[in-house]
Amino acid sequence: MPWTPGRYPPAMRRLEPLVRLKAISIANALLEEGLPEGQCIRIGIAKAREWALRHQAELSRATQRF
């Protein structure tokens, strides 16, 4: 079952909101490809963190709006 911003794995709970959205998106795409849920979650979180590091300046501006 795909994850949503309101229903996501507990492992994503401590991610920043924008990073969590990215992790959810990545994990859902991997889930559609047939990977096991646990692997989708781990890869989604890791790739979302990498994405956040590459886009750190943009994220800091976006989180200031919240």
mmCIF file of N, CA, C and O in Angstrom:
data_model
loop_
_atom_site.group_PDB
_atom_site.id
_atom_site.type_symbol
_atom_site.label_atom_id
_atom_site.label_comp_id
_atom_site.label_asym_id
_atom_site.label_seq_id
_atom_site.Cartn_x
_atom_site.Cartn_y
_atom_site.Cartn_z
ATOM 1 N N MET A 1 0.843 -1.177 0.000
ATOM 2 C CA MET A 1 0.000 0.000 0.000
ATOM 3 C C MET A 1 0.890 1.242 0.000
ATOM 4 O O MET A 1 1.802 1.351 0.808
ATOM 5 N N PRO A 2 0.640 2.180 -0.895
ATOM 6 C CA PRO A 2 1.497 3.376 -0.971
ATOM 7 C C PRO A 2 1.345 4.254 0.280
ATOM 8 O O PRO A 2 0.313 4.280 0.923
ATOM 9 N N TRP A 3 2.424 4.969 0.576
ATOM 10 C CA TRP A 3 2.426 5.869 1.717
ATOM 11 C C TRP A 3 2.000 7.265 1.289
ATOM 12 O O TRP A 3 2.093 7.629 0.121
ATOM 13 N N THR A 4 1.533 8.052 2.241
ATOM 14 C CA THR A 4 1.072 9.420 1.999
ATOM 15 C C THR A 4 1.698 10.331 3.044
ATOM 16 O O THR A 4 2.243 9.859 4.040
ATOM 17 N N PRO A 5 1.574 11.657 2.861
ATOM 18 C CA PRO A 5 2.096 12.572 3.887
ATOM 19 C C PRO A 5 1.422 12.383 5.255
ATOM 20 O O PRO A 5 2.009 12.705 6.282
ATOM 21 N N GLY A 6 0.252 11.836 5.276
ATOM 22 C CA GLY A 6 -0.444 11.600 6.534
ATOM 23 C C GLY A 6 -0.279 10.192 7.076
ATOM 24 O O GLY A 6 -0.615 9.920 8.226
ATOM 25 N N ARG A 7 0.220 9.283 6.255
ATOM 26 C CA ARG A 7 0.406 7.883 6.657
ATOM 27 C C ARG A 7 1.713 7.386 6.044
ATOM 28 O O ARG A 7 1.799 7.121 4.858
ATOM 29 N N TYR A 8 2.713 7.330 6.886
ATOM 30 C CA TYR A 8 4.044 6.937 6.426
ATOM 31 C C TYR A 8 4.687 6.045 7.487
ATOM 32 O O TYR A 8 4.219 5.997 8.627
ATOM 33 N N PRO A 9 5.760 5.357 7.134
ATOM 34 C CA PRO A 9 6.413 4.447 8.085
ATOM 35 C C PRO A 9 6.998 5.205 9.281
ATOM 36 O O PRO A 9 7.458 6.347 9.134
ATOM 37 N N PRO A 10 7.014 4.581 10.447
ATOM 38 C CA PRO A 10 7.592 5.224 11.626
ATOM 39 C C PRO A 10 9.055 5.656 11.428
ATOM 40 O O PRO A 10 9.492 6.634 12.025
ATOM 41 N N ALA A 11 9.790 4.968 10.580
ATOM 42 C CA ALA A 11 11.191 5.324 10.327
ATOM 43 C C ALA A 11 11.327 6.713 9.705
ATOM 44 O O ALA A 11 12.387 7.339 9.794
ATOM 45 N N MET A 12 10.274 7.220 9.100
ATOM 46 C CA MET A 12 10.307 8.536 8.460
ATOM 47 C C MET A 12 9.820 9.646 9.389
ATOM 48 O O MET A 12 9.840 10.816 9.015
ATOM 49 N N ARG A 13 9.412 9.291 10.586
ATOM 50 C CA ARG A 13 8.790 10.243 11.504
ATOM 51 C C ARG A 13 9.691 11.433 11.828
ATOM 52 O O ARG A 13 9.215 12.559 11.930
ATOM 53 N N ARG A 14 10.978 11.209 11.980
ATOM 54 C CA ARG A 14 11.874 12.288 12.416
ATOM 55 C C ARG A 14 12.496 13.086 11.276
ATOM 56 O O ARG A 14 13.298 13.997 11.531
ATOM 57 N N LEU A 15 12.131 12.782 10.052
ATOM 58 C CA LEU A 15 12.642 13.550 8.920
ATOM 59 C C LEU A 15 11.948 14.907 8.867
ATOM 60 O O LEU A 15 10.787 15.040 9.266
ATOM 61 N N GLU A 16 12.661 15.894 8.356
ATOM 62 C CA GLU A 16 12.032 17.194 8.116
ATOM 63 C C GLU A 16 10.882 16.989 7.128
ATOM 64 O O GLU A 16 10.949 16.093 6.275
ATOM 65 N N PRO A 17 9.833 17.802 7.219
ATOM 66 C CA PRO A 17 8.655 17.575 6.363
ATOM 67 C C PRO A 17 8.947 17.471 4.866
ATOM 68 O O PRO A 17 8.433 16.567 4.205
ATOM 69 N N LEU A 18 9.782 18.356 4.325
ATOM 70 C CA LEU A 18 10.069 18.291 2.884
ATOM 71 C C LEU A 18 10.904 17.066 2.532
ATOM 72 O O LEU A 18 10.710 16.462 1.478
ATOM 73 N N VAL A 19 11.814 16.697 3.407
ATOM 74 C CA VAL A 19 12.634 15.505 3.184
ATOM 75 C C VAL A 19 11.745 14.268 3.287
ATOM 76 O O VAL A 19 11.889 13.322 2.506
ATOM 77 N N ARG A 20 10.800 14.286 4.218
ATOM 78 C CA ARG A 20 9.867 13.159 4.356
ATOM 79 C C ARG A 20 9.034 12.995 3.092
ATOM 80 O O ARG A 20 8.832 11.878 2.610
ATOM 81 N N LEU A 21 8.554 14.106 2.532
ATOM 82 C CA LEU A 21 7.769 14.024 1.288
ATOM 83 C C LEU A 21 8.591 13.396 0.165
ATOM 84 O O LEU A 21 8.085 12.582 -0.608
ATOM 85 N N LYS A 22 9.863 13.776 0.092
ATOM 86 C CA LYS A 22 10.749 13.210 -0.932
ATOM 87 C C LYS A 22 10.962 11.715 -0.674
ATOM 88 O O LYS A 22 10.912 10.909 -1.604
ATOM 89 N N ALA A 23 11.172 11.347 0.577
ATOM 90 C CA ALA A 23 11.375 9.940 0.928
ATOM 91 C C ALA A 23 10.138 9.117 0.593
ATOM 92 O O ALA A 23 10.240 7.997 0.081
ATOM 93 N N ILE A 24 8.962 9.661 0.866
ATOM 94 C CA ILE A 24 7.703 8.981 0.547
ATOM 95 C C ILE A 24 7.590 8.776 -0.956
ATOM 96 O O ILE A 24 7.238 7.690 -1.423
ATOM 97 N N SER A 25 7.913 9.810 -1.701
ATOM 98 C CA SER A 25 7.836 9.726 -3.159
ATOM 99 C C SER A 25 8.780 8.656 -3.709
ATOM 100 O O SER A 25 8.392 7.838 -4.558
ATOM 101 N N ILE A 26 10.004 8.654 -3.228
ATOM 102 C CA ILE A 26 10.986 7.672 -3.683
ATOM 103 C C ILE A 26 10.559 6.264 -3.281
ATOM 104 O O ILE A 26 10.596 5.331 -4.095
ATOM 105 N N ALA A 27 10.142 6.106 -2.031
ATOM 106 C CA ALA A 27 9.738 4.784 -1.542
ATOM 107 C C ALA A 27 8.535 4.257 -2.324
ATOM 108 O O ALA A 27 8.480 3.068 -2.661
ATOM 109 N N ASN A 28 7.574 5.112 -2.630
ATOM 110 C CA ASN A 28 6.410 4.682 -3.403
ATOM 111 C C ASN A 28 6.802 4.245 -4.812
ATOM 112 O O ASN A 28 6.271 3.260 -5.333
ATOM 113 N N ALA A 29 7.743 4.966 -5.417
ATOM 114 C CA ALA A 29 8.198 4.587 -6.760
ATOM 115 C C ALA A 29 8.879 3.221 -6.725
ATOM 116 O O ALA A 29 8.653 2.385 -7.612
ATOM 117 N N LEU A 30 9.687 2.994 -5.710
ATOM 118 C CA LEU A 30 10.355 1.696 -5.580
ATOM 119 C C LEU A 30 9.358 0.581 -5.297
ATOM 120 O O LEU A 30 9.505 -0.537 -5.791
ATOM 121 N N LEU A 31 8.341 0.896 -4.512
ATOM 122 C CA LEU A 31 7.302 -0.073 -4.201
ATOM 123 C C LEU A 31 6.570 -0.504 -5.477
ATOM 124 O O LEU A 31 6.286 -1.687 -5.679
ATOM 125 N N GLU A 32 6.309 0.455 -6.361
ATOM 126 C CA GLU A 32 5.660 0.148 -7.643
ATOM 127 C C GLU A 32 6.528 -0.757 -8.506
ATOM 128 O O GLU A 32 6.009 -1.518 -9.323
ATOM 129 N N GLU A 33 7.849 -0.668 -8.332
ATOM 130 C CA GLU A 33 8.761 -1.511 -9.101
ATOM 131 C C GLU A 33 8.848 -2.922 -8.533
ATOM 132 O O GLU A 33 9.510 -3.778 -9.111
ATOM 133 N N GLY A 34 8.220 -3.138 -7.374
ATOM 134 C CA GLY A 34 8.167 -4.480 -6.819
ATOM 135 C C GLY A 34 9.173 -4.783 -5.726
ATOM 136 O O GLY A 34 9.290 -5.939 -5.305
ATOM 137 N N LEU A 35 9.903 -3.795 -5.247
ATOM 138 C CA LEU A 35 10.853 -4.039 -4.164
ATOM 139 C C LEU A 35 10.100 -4.257 -2.854
ATOM 140 O O LEU A 35 9.002 -3.733 -2.672
ATOM 141 N N PRO A 36 10.692 -4.989 -1.921
ATOM 142 C CA PRO A 36 10.066 -5.203 -0.609
ATOM 143 C C PRO A 36 9.937 -3.884 0.153
ATOM 144 O O PRO A 36 10.769 -2.981 0.006
ATOM 145 N N GLU A 37 8.891 -3.778 0.985
ATOM 146 C CA GLU A 37 8.614 -2.542 1.715
ATOM 147 C C GLU A 37 9.807 -2.054 2.529
ATOM 148 O O GLU A 37 10.129 -0.871 2.499
ATOM 149 N N GLY A 38 10.435 -2.941 3.278
ATOM 150 C CA GLY A 38 11.564 -2.535 4.108
ATOM 151 C C GLY A 38 12.691 -1.917 3.308
ATOM 152 O O GLY A 38 13.286 -0.911 3.705
ATOM 153 N N GLN A 39 12.964 -2.508 2.174
ATOM 154 C CA GLN A 39 14.016 -1.985 1.311
ATOM 155 C C GLN A 39 13.602 -0.635 0.727
ATOM 156 O O GLN A 39 14.419 0.276 0.632
ATOM 157 N N CYS A 40 12.349 -0.492 0.346
ATOM 158 C CA CYS A 40 11.841 0.776 -0.190
ATOM 159 C C CYS A 40 12.001 1.894 0.834
ATOM 160 O O CYS A 40 12.412 3.005 0.491
ATOM 161 N N ILE A 41 11.687 1.585 2.075
ATOM 162 C CA ILE A 41 11.783 2.585 3.142
ATOM 163 C C ILE A 41 13.239 3.008 3.337
ATOM 164 O O ILE A 41 13.547 4.210 3.376
ATOM 165 N N ARG A 42 14.132 2.043 3.467
ATOM 166 C CA ARG A 42 15.550 2.361 3.696
ATOM 167 C C ARG A 42 16.145 3.160 2.545
ATOM 168 O O ARG A 42 16.829 4.169 2.766
ATOM 169 N N ILE A 43 15.887 2.731 1.325
ATOM 170 C CA ILE A 43 16.421 3.442 0.160
ATOM 171 C C ILE A 43 15.792 4.825 0.054
ATOM 172 O O ILE A 43 16.474 5.811 -0.223
ATOM 173 N N GLY A 44 14.483 4.915 0.268
ATOM 174 C CA GLY A 44 13.789 6.198 0.192
ATOM 175 C C GLY A 44 14.361 7.220 1.156
ATOM 176 O O GLY A 44 14.600 8.373 0.786
ATOM 177 N N ILE A 45 14.614 6.797 2.387
ATOM 178 C CA ILE A 45 15.177 7.702 3.388
ATOM 179 C C ILE A 45 16.598 8.119 2.998
ATOM 180 O O ILE A 45 16.945 9.307 3.037
ATOM 181 N N ALA A 46 17.410 7.161 2.603
ATOM 182 C CA ALA A 46 18.799 7.465 2.240
ATOM 183 C C ALA A 46 18.871 8.419 1.050
ATOM 184 O O ALA A 46 19.621 9.408 1.074
ATOM 185 N N LYS A 47 18.086 8.151 0.023
ATOM 186 C CA LYS A 47 18.112 9.005 -1.170
ATOM 187 C C LYS A 47 17.520 10.383 -0.882
ATOM 188 O O LYS A 47 17.995 11.391 -1.415
ATOM 189 N N ALA A 48 16.509 10.454 -0.027
ATOM 190 C CA ALA A 48 15.924 11.750 0.331
ATOM 191 C C ALA A 48 16.928 12.587 1.122
ATOM 192 O O ALA A 48 17.013 13.804 0.930
ATOM 193 N N ARG A 49 17.696 11.950 1.997
ATOM 194 C CA ARG A 49 18.733 12.679 2.736
ATOM 195 C C ARG A 49 19.818 13.192 1.796
ATOM 196 O O ARG A 49 20.300 14.316 1.943
ATOM 197 N N GLU A 50 20.214 12.382 0.823
ATOM 198 C CA GLU A 50 21.190 12.825 -0.178
ATOM 199 C C GLU A 50 20.645 14.014 -0.950
ATOM 200 O O GLU A 50 21.348 14.994 -1.198
ATOM 201 N N TRP A 51 19.387 13.920 -1.349
ATOM 202 C CA TRP A 51 18.723 15.004 -2.072
ATOM 203 C C TRP A 51 18.725 16.276 -1.226
ATOM 204 O O TRP A 51 19.008 17.365 -1.738
ATOM 205 N N ALA A 52 18.427 16.146 0.066
ATOM 206 C CA ALA A 52 18.384 17.305 0.954
ATOM 207 C C ALA A 52 19.753 17.970 1.065
ATOM 208 O O ALA A 52 19.844 19.202 1.097
ATOM 209 N N LEU A 53 20.814 17.167 1.126
ATOM 210 C CA LEU A 53 22.157 17.745 1.194
ATOM 211 C C LEU A 53 22.495 18.535 -0.065
ATOM 212 O O LEU A 53 23.114 19.592 0.006
ATOM 213 N N ARG A 54 22.077 18.017 -1.207
ATOM 214 C CA ARG A 54 22.342 18.717 -2.477
ATOM 215 C C ARG A 54 21.522 19.991 -2.604
ATOM 216 O O ARG A 54 21.921 20.925 -3.286
ATOM 217 N N HIS A 55 20.363 20.045 -1.959
ATOM 218 C CA HIS A 55 19.454 21.186 -2.085
ATOM 219 C C HIS A 55 19.281 21.921 -0.760
ATOM 220 O O HIS A 55 18.244 22.502 -0.496
ATOM 221 N N GLN A 56 20.311 21.936 0.043
ATOM 222 C CA GLN A 56 20.239 22.478 1.389
ATOM 223 C C GLN A 56 19.813 23.947 1.414
ATOM 224 O O GLN A 56 18.985 24.346 2.234
ATOM 225 N N ALA A 57 20.347 24.769 0.546
ATOM 226 C CA ALA A 57 20.003 26.197 0.538
ATOM 227 C C ALA A 57 18.526 26.394 0.212
ATOM 228 O O ALA A 57 17.834 27.189 0.859
ATOM 229 N N GLU A 58 18.024 25.654 -0.771
ATOM 230 C CA GLU A 58 16.617 25.764 -1.143
ATOM 231 C C GLU A 58 15.714 25.313 0.004
ATOM 232 O O GLU A 58 14.685 25.922 0.266
ATOM 233 N N LEU A 59 16.102 24.250 0.673
ATOM 234 C CA LEU A 59 15.296 23.727 1.770
ATOM 235 C C LEU A 59 15.251 24.694 2.944
ATOM 236 O O LEU A 59 14.210 24.856 3.576
ATOM 237 N N SER A 60 16.361 25.346 3.237
ATOM 238 C CA SER A 60 16.360 26.276 4.364
ATOM 239 C C SER A 60 15.443 27.461 4.078
ATOM 240 O O SER A 60 14.742 27.942 4.970
ATOM 241 N N ARG A 61 15.400 27.914 2.832
ATOM 242 C CA ARG A 61 14.471 29.001 2.471
ATOM 243 C C ARG A 61 13.027 28.524 2.573
ATOM 244 O O ARG A 61 12.155 29.241 3.052
ATOM 245 N N ALA A 62 12.765 27.312 2.140
ATOM 246 C CA ALA A 62 11.403 26.783 2.157
ATOM 247 C C ALA A 62 10.911 26.554 3.580
ATOM 248 O O ALA A 62 9.753 26.819 3.890
ATOM 249 N N THR A 63 11.779 26.062 4.467
ATOM 250 C CA THR A 63 11.345 25.802 5.840
ATOM 251 C C THR A 63 11.165 27.085 6.633
ATOM 252 O O THR A 63 10.437 27.092 7.615
ATOM 253 N N GLN A 64 11.781 28.162 6.204
ATOM 254 C CA GLN A 64 11.577 29.436 6.877
ATOM 255 C C GLN A 64 10.147 29.941 6.676
ATOM 256 O O GLN A 64 9.639 30.713 7.466
ATOM 257 N N ARG A 65 9.508 29.491 5.622
ATOM 258 C CA ARG A 65 8.134 29.909 5.336
ATOM 259 C C ARG A 65 7.119 29.240 6.244
ATOM 260 O O ARG A 65 6.007 29.683 6.383
ATOM 261 N N PHE A 66 7.483 28.111 6.860
ATOM 262 C CA PHE A 66 6.541 27.363 7.709
ATOM 263 C C PHE A 66 6.409 27.985 9.041
ATOM 264 O O PHE A 66 6.936 28.421 9.798
#
